[in-house]
Protein backbone atom coordinates (compact mmCIF):
# COMPACT_ATOMS: atom_id res chain seq x y z
CA UNK A 1 0.00 0.00 0.00
CA UNK A 2 2.89 2.35 0.73
CA UNK A 3 4.25 1.87 -2.79
CA UNK A 4 0.91 2.80 -4.35
CA UNK A 5 0.69 5.95 -2.21
CA UNK A 6 4.21 6.99 -3.24
CA UNK A 7 3.31 6.48 -6.88
CA UNK A 8 0.10 8.52 -6.62
CA UNK A 9 1.78 11.49 -4.94
CA UNK A 10 5.06 11.52 -6.91
CA UNK A 11 5.40 14.78 -8.90
CA UNK A 12 8.89 14.22 -10.32
CA UNK A 13 7.75 13.68 -13.94
CA UNK A 14 5.36 16.62 -14.02
CA UNK A 15 7.98 19.23 -14.90
CA UNK A 16 9.32 17.20 -17.81
CA UNK A 17 5.82 16.79 -19.21
CA UNK A 18 5.15 20.51 -18.87
CA UNK A 19 8.39 21.39 -20.68
CA UNK A 20 7.48 18.91 -23.41
CA UNK A 21 4.08 20.53 -23.87
CA UNK A 22 5.62 24.01 -24.00
CA UNK A 23 8.16 22.87 -26.59
CA UNK A 24 5.36 21.34 -28.66
CA UNK A 25 3.33 24.56 -28.56
CA UNK A 26 6.37 26.63 -29.56
CA UNK A 27 6.99 24.27 -32.49
CA UNK A 28 3.37 24.60 -33.62
CA UNK A 29 3.64 28.40 -33.42
CA UNK A 30 6.85 28.42 -35.47
CA UNK A 31 5.36 26.14 -38.12
CA UNK A 32 2.26 28.34 -38.32
CA UNK A 33 4.37 31.47 -38.72
CA UNK A 34 6.50 29.89 -41.44
CA UNK A 35 3.43 28.73 -43.33
CA UNK A 36 1.89 32.20 -43.08
CA UNK A 37 5.08 33.86 -44.35
CA UNK A 38 5.86 31.22 -46.96
CA UNK A 39 4.04 32.91 -49.84
CA UNK A 40 5.56 36.32 -49.24
CA UNK A 41 9.05 34.86 -48.88
CA UNK A 42 8.65 32.96 -52.12
CA UNK A 43 7.63 36.17 -53.89
CA UNK A 44 10.59 38.01 -52.39
CA UNK A 45 13.10 35.40 -53.55
CA UNK A 46 11.52 35.30 -57.01
CA UNK A 47 11.83 39.07 -57.32
CA UNK A 48 15.43 39.11 -56.11
CA UNK A 49 16.31 36.22 -58.44
CA UNK A 50 14.81 38.10 -61.38
CA UNK A 51 16.86 41.19 -60.58
CA UNK A 52 20.04 39.11 -60.25
CA UNK A 53 19.38 37.41 -63.60
CA UNK A 54 18.81 40.78 -65.25
CA UNK A 55 22.00 42.23 -63.74
CA UNK A 56 24.03 39.16 -64.71
CA UNK A 57 22.87 39.30 -68.33
CA UNK A 58 23.87 42.94 -68.63
CA UNK A 59 20.32 44.26 -68.86
XYZ file of N, CA, C and O in Angstrom, residues 9-24:
64
model
N 1.407 10.141 -5.358
C 1.783 11.491 -4.939
C 3.151 11.926 -5.453
O 3.665 12.955 -5.037
N 3.744 11.174 -6.359
C 5.057 11.516 -6.914
C 4.879 12.536 -8.040
O 4.186 12.287 -9.018
N 5.516 13.699 -7.909
C 5.403 14.780 -8.898
C 6.669 14.943 -9.739
O 6.814 15.941 -10.448
N 7.592 14.026 -9.686
C 8.889 14.224 -10.322
C 8.812 14.294 -11.848
O 9.617 14.969 -12.472
N 7.853 13.656 -12.481
C 7.753 13.681 -13.935
C 6.911 14.823 -14.471
O 6.880 15.068 -15.679
N 6.266 15.556 -13.598
C 5.356 16.615 -14.019
C 6.084 17.722 -14.766
O 5.617 18.204 -15.796
N 7.234 18.141 -14.270
C 7.976 19.231 -14.902
C 8.422 18.854 -16.303
O 8.325 19.668 -17.226
N 8.889 17.638 -16.477
C 9.322 17.200 -17.807
C 8.157 17.204 -18.792
O 8.309 17.615 -19.946
N 6.999 16.791 -18.346
C 5.818 16.789 -19.211
C 5.431 18.214 -19.575
O 5.101 18.515 -20.730
N 5.489 19.112 -18.601
C 5.152 20.513 -18.867
C 6.112 21.126 -19.877
O 5.698 21.844 -20.791
N 7.410 20.874 -19.723
C 8.388 21.390 -20.682
C 8.159 20.799 -22.073
O 8.317 21.478 -23.075
N 7.788 19.537 -22.123
C 7.481 18.913 -23.407
C 6.286 19.553 -24.081
O 6.292 19.798 -25.292
N 5.257 19.866 -23.315
C 4.076 20.531 -23.867
C 4.409 21.937 -24.351
O 3.944 22.369 -25.413
N 5.216 22.661 -23.587
C 5.618 24.010 -23.995
C 6.426 23.947 -25.287
O 6.207 24.746 -26.212
N 7.361 23.012 -25.381
C 8.164 22.874 -26.592
C 7.281 22.525 -27.789
O 7.491 23.037 -28.893
N 6.286 21.686 -27.580
C 5.358 21.342 -28.659
C 4.557 22.543 -29.129
O 4.375 22.756 -30.329
